[in-house]
XYZ file of C-alpha atoms in Angstrom:
354
model
C 131.619 75.482 64.960
C 128.458 76.141 63.194
C 126.781 73.527 65.193
C 128.051 74.701 68.429
C 126.693 78.311 67.584
C 123.280 76.690 66.651
C 123.148 75.028 70.119
C 123.968 78.324 71.834
C 120.985 80.072 69.853
C 118.594 77.252 70.603
C 115.297 78.289 72.255
C 115.381 77.636 75.980
C 111.815 76.338 77.003
C 110.109 77.917 79.935
C 110.019 75.728 83.178
C 106.639 73.901 83.034
C 104.276 73.736 85.879
C 102.122 71.031 87.219
C 98.434 71.143 86.664
C 96.183 73.155 84.099
C 96.877 76.514 85.724
C 99.854 78.271 87.041
C 99.913 78.607 90.861
C 102.778 80.896 91.922
C 103.844 84.194 90.840
C 106.656 83.081 88.771
C 104.613 80.637 86.870
C 102.302 83.178 85.584
C 104.315 84.123 82.775
C 101.445 85.352 80.658
C 100.311 87.834 83.415
C 103.864 89.094 83.715
C 103.993 89.974 80.000
C 100.887 91.925 79.378
C 102.107 93.356 76.190
C 102.492 89.829 74.653
C 99.448 88.312 76.262
C 96.666 90.931 76.265
C 93.873 88.363 75.984
C 95.122 86.626 79.208
C 95.299 90.059 80.940
C 91.578 90.894 79.848
C 90.260 87.460 80.990
C 91.942 87.982 84.647
C 90.476 91.466 85.061
C 86.916 90.479 83.794
C 86.817 87.814 86.604
C 87.537 90.448 89.101
C 91.273 89.593 89.486
C 94.519 91.421 89.356
C 97.091 90.129 87.007
C 100.312 89.132 88.494
C 102.819 91.919 88.158
C 100.202 94.421 87.460
C 98.161 97.060 89.402
C 94.693 98.219 88.652
C 94.409 101.902 89.560
C 91.469 102.646 91.878
C 88.853 105.748 91.640
C 90.397 106.926 88.374
C 87.327 108.483 87.025
C 86.428 110.177 90.550
C 90.016 111.734 90.713
C 89.812 112.791 87.022
C 86.622 114.503 87.553
C 87.714 116.234 90.653
C 90.813 117.553 89.093
C 89.235 118.664 85.791
C 92.904 118.745 84.488
C 93.638 121.163 81.561
C 96.391 121.251 79.108
C 99.458 123.417 80.311
C 98.862 122.704 83.990
C 101.638 121.075 86.128
C 100.715 118.095 88.462
C 102.354 115.610 90.988
C 101.771 111.866 91.446
C 103.357 111.644 94.876
C 102.936 107.722 94.700
C 103.716 106.722 91.215
C 103.429 102.928 91.584
C 102.392 101.179 88.402
C 101.594 104.480 86.811
C 97.914 103.990 85.985
C 96.923 107.124 87.494
C 99.662 109.073 86.093
C 98.900 107.785 82.539
C 95.382 108.888 82.654
C 96.393 112.236 83.947
C 99.049 112.702 81.248
C 96.407 112.180 78.677
C 94.328 114.905 79.938
C 97.233 117.259 79.545
C 97.034 116.595 75.608
C 100.885 117.105 75.184
C 100.877 120.323 76.936
C 102.151 120.663 80.780
C 104.124 118.572 83.060
C 103.668 115.616 85.602
C 106.101 114.712 88.119
C 106.021 110.998 89.660
C 107.590 110.123 92.832
C 108.194 106.747 94.261
C 110.654 105.146 96.818
C 110.729 101.633 95.028
C 113.658 101.584 92.885
C 112.532 98.207 91.103
C 109.120 99.163 90.313
C 109.604 102.846 89.364
C 112.235 101.947 86.680
C 109.632 99.723 85.172
C 106.904 102.141 85.424
C 109.188 104.858 83.771
C 109.964 102.535 80.900
C 106.319 101.530 80.443
C 105.092 105.121 80.286
C 107.993 106.170 77.924
C 106.688 103.291 75.564
C 103.306 105.031 75.570
C 104.889 108.142 74.563
C 105.332 109.978 77.820
C 108.865 111.055 77.734
C 110.935 113.629 79.712
C 109.216 116.631 77.997
C 106.049 115.896 79.793
C 106.949 113.410 82.625
C 109.603 113.492 85.297
C 109.995 110.227 87.369
C 111.922 110.630 90.635
C 113.001 108.097 93.269
C 111.993 110.239 96.098
C 110.014 109.806 99.148
C 106.700 111.902 99.054
C 107.656 113.451 102.658
C 110.105 115.509 100.432
C 107.386 117.144 98.237
C 108.761 120.499 99.313
C 112.049 119.883 97.693
C 110.479 118.738 94.509
C 108.408 121.951 94.622
C 111.533 123.989 95.030
C 112.870 122.444 91.742
C 109.617 122.231 89.740
C 107.461 125.064 90.911
C 103.961 124.614 92.595
C 101.420 122.264 91.422
C 97.826 122.505 90.208
C 97.005 119.056 91.250
C 98.520 116.379 93.525
C 97.539 112.937 94.008
C 98.610 110.412 96.681
C 97.494 106.691 96.619
C 98.672 105.331 99.890
C 97.961 101.606 99.071
C 100.658 99.003 98.293
C 100.819 98.399 94.769
C 99.580 94.856 93.601
C 102.782 94.060 91.930
C 104.729 94.454 95.371
C 101.972 92.434 97.102
C 102.053 89.616 94.535
C 105.732 89.041 94.086
C 106.804 86.774 97.235
C 110.334 88.074 97.036
C 109.236 91.392 98.293
C 107.599 89.817 101.662
C 104.477 91.782 101.523
C 102.108 88.611 101.606
C 101.586 85.657 103.795
C 100.069 83.669 100.977
C 103.427 82.558 99.650
C 106.661 81.710 100.895
C 109.208 84.705 100.868
C 111.547 86.604 103.022
C 109.780 88.690 105.694
C 110.968 92.051 104.217
C 108.061 94.405 103.897
C 110.356 97.413 102.716
C 109.055 99.708 99.880
C 112.791 100.320 99.243
C 114.780 96.973 99.765
C 117.828 98.971 99.725
C 117.107 101.163 102.754
C 116.291 100.447 106.454
C 115.766 97.294 107.999
C 113.519 94.151 107.205
C 110.478 93.291 109.155
C 112.217 90.104 110.170
C 115.186 92.198 111.459
C 112.721 94.336 113.291
C 111.008 91.540 115.078
C 114.425 90.406 116.361
C 114.871 92.893 119.219
C 111.344 94.191 119.718
C 109.756 93.916 123.206
C 106.278 92.441 123.686
C 105.118 95.921 124.876
C 106.227 97.683 121.940
C 104.980 95.058 119.528
C 101.510 95.022 121.060
C 101.431 98.802 120.787
C 102.449 98.587 117.248
C 99.815 96.046 116.256
C 97.211 98.172 118.001
C 98.207 101.550 116.678
C 98.955 100.475 112.995
C 96.120 97.985 112.387
C 93.842 97.766 115.342
C 94.623 94.186 115.749
C 92.092 92.641 118.459
C 94.552 89.764 119.303
C 97.667 92.098 119.690
C 98.755 90.860 123.065
C 98.484 87.383 122.414
C 100.257 87.534 119.000
C 102.909 89.849 120.278
C 103.503 87.371 123.200
C 103.815 84.536 120.999
C 106.365 86.214 118.619
C 108.633 87.626 121.040
C 108.581 84.354 123.280
C 109.558 82.424 120.154
C 112.347 84.604 119.453
C 113.578 84.885 123.218
C 113.865 81.033 123.043
C 116.251 81.097 120.070
C 113.517 80.669 117.464
C 113.553 82.446 114.039
C 110.881 84.345 112.224
C 112.417 85.229 108.808
C 109.836 84.285 106.385
C 106.409 85.455 105.567
C 104.993 81.880 106.036
C 106.880 81.547 109.276
C 105.165 84.634 110.668
C 101.702 83.331 109.270
C 102.305 79.960 111.277
C 102.988 81.668 114.407
C 99.667 83.752 114.133
C 97.705 80.515 113.152
C 99.398 78.605 116.227
C 98.491 81.590 118.502
C 94.798 81.860 117.578
C 94.224 78.156 118.040
C 91.864 78.876 120.916
C 89.228 80.311 118.350
C 86.405 77.855 117.752
C 87.201 75.869 114.510
C 84.244 77.272 112.553
C 85.593 80.811 112.954
C 89.241 80.175 112.968
C 90.393 80.293 109.337
C 88.805 83.578 108.668
C 90.044 85.024 111.927
C 93.682 83.846 111.135
C 93.418 85.285 107.809
C 92.304 88.628 108.967
C 94.873 88.784 111.670
C 97.544 87.971 109.392
C 96.612 90.878 106.944
C 96.630 93.148 110.056
C 99.919 92.029 111.481
C 101.684 92.465 107.873
C 99.981 95.901 107.728
C 101.309 96.997 111.136
C 104.835 95.735 110.337
C 104.849 97.326 106.785
C 103.776 100.703 108.148
C 106.535 100.308 110.907
C 109.515 99.446 108.793
C 108.601 101.945 106.159
C 107.744 104.711 108.685
C 104.499 105.455 106.958
C 102.773 107.496 109.560
C 105.713 109.712 110.049
C 106.066 109.992 106.285
C 102.191 110.779 105.789
C 102.581 113.318 108.527
C 105.214 115.241 106.885
C 103.566 114.997 103.394
C 100.154 116.292 104.836
C 102.150 119.119 106.765
C 103.851 120.342 103.478
C 100.975 119.952 101.229
C 99.433 123.313 101.166
C 102.851 124.875 100.598
C 103.324 123.233 97.213
C 99.907 123.867 95.743
C 99.088 126.780 93.720
C 96.251 128.991 94.844
C 93.051 126.985 93.740
C 95.141 123.803 93.490
C 93.666 120.544 94.174
C 94.823 117.472 96.281
C 93.314 114.107 96.351
C 94.419 111.154 98.669
C 93.190 107.525 98.582
C 93.457 105.742 101.830
C 93.295 102.017 102.808
C 92.935 101.671 106.575
C 91.392 103.812 109.256
C 94.647 105.040 110.615
C 95.516 106.761 107.319
C 92.155 108.137 106.820
C 92.008 109.659 110.398
C 95.307 111.466 109.626
C 94.192 112.830 106.205
C 90.851 113.930 107.832
C 92.379 115.609 110.682
C 94.971 117.476 108.552
C 92.494 118.681 106.051
C 90.114 120.027 108.682
C 93.019 121.679 110.554
C 94.338 123.429 107.395
C 90.673 124.364 106.214
C 90.319 125.988 109.826
C 93.565 127.949 109.434
C 92.311 129.192 106.029
C 94.826 127.201 103.783
C 92.136 125.161 102.253
C 89.026 126.841 100.990
C 86.981 123.726 100.735
C 87.392 119.939 101.894
C 85.353 116.687 101.227
C 82.732 116.488 103.610
C 82.369 112.886 103.127
C 84.599 110.028 101.912
C 84.217 108.975 98.257
C 84.236 105.392 97.589
C 84.741 103.289 94.572
C 81.500 102.075 92.803
C 80.042 98.525 93.410
C 81.106 97.961 89.652
C 84.495 98.857 90.253
C 84.665 96.895 93.503
C 83.467 93.741 91.705
C 85.955 94.386 88.976
C 88.790 94.878 91.323
C 88.313 93.312 94.958
C 91.193 95.453 96.445
C 89.202 98.584 95.777
C 86.689 97.654 98.537
C 88.550 99.410 101.546
C 89.385 102.560 99.532
C 88.473 105.891 100.783
C 89.043 109.139 98.798
C 89.404 112.694 100.322
C 90.123 115.982 98.704
C 91.052 119.645 99.403
C 91.287 122.677 97.470
C 94.112 125.305 98.309
C 92.787 128.729 99.066
C 93.278 131.717 96.969
C 95.980 133.934 98.125
């Protein structure tokens, strides 16, 4: 009996990987346990990388400088993600005030809530809600208006890096791309019934894809003939085959960029990102206190155009007293430390006094 118990308690060794360095997401066990392997995390970040399962927040100093958060204020992080921005904003409150954090991802928001609680940010100062930021008006009805609101419109690195979520073509995984995998339809399902014309329009509108027509034709023709595009690598392969006409010297980079744009366009579509952003921008002035501030980080031209247009319109109508004249970009040093910061644009606005 005792031997049996000892066998049950026997330590189970982790699965070994070939070579000297882990290659895929699940093999990076040290990066996936940052609390235990802090040295490994530090080394990855110093080299300009993002540890697997983590997300390095962008423009933190610029956001904090603009908000000038004071103890006792109430804020909203409309896109909680890994919680990096929220954590820094909570520190500025010095134990007085409250921040609401919203996210549609049930998997990551639960992890972030636990992570922030372990840092000492409990329900007395932080409320995490599984809620789309299009519904900020409902949140404000419950919480009251906000002194500051942040929205980081980028996809979190832990979503991109995990092949099971289907956000990247660099690893085999289901072609999903949903922020909340429990709602809506996956990208694979979306492609099954889409027409060439609709897909072409989607690729142009959502990502300015220069080879939209060629790629849309290849995808829809493959499916029409009974083929399936169910995985991330499967879609990448179709794009690669479609762009075979590009000179070999330029082809690899062209395929990489087109793959990024196609995945972006599909992600925007299956998550209704533009529609959600429209609603968010439309409701923003109504949830800010007089003099309240909003900062938004965008990562592609379509998002930035919507934010810029909305801010200008609300300023014209007198709801914003001041808006950013130019975009704020991460410093060269930050872009070196975090390559995913390079395409970031930050815009801000201040609610007019009533």
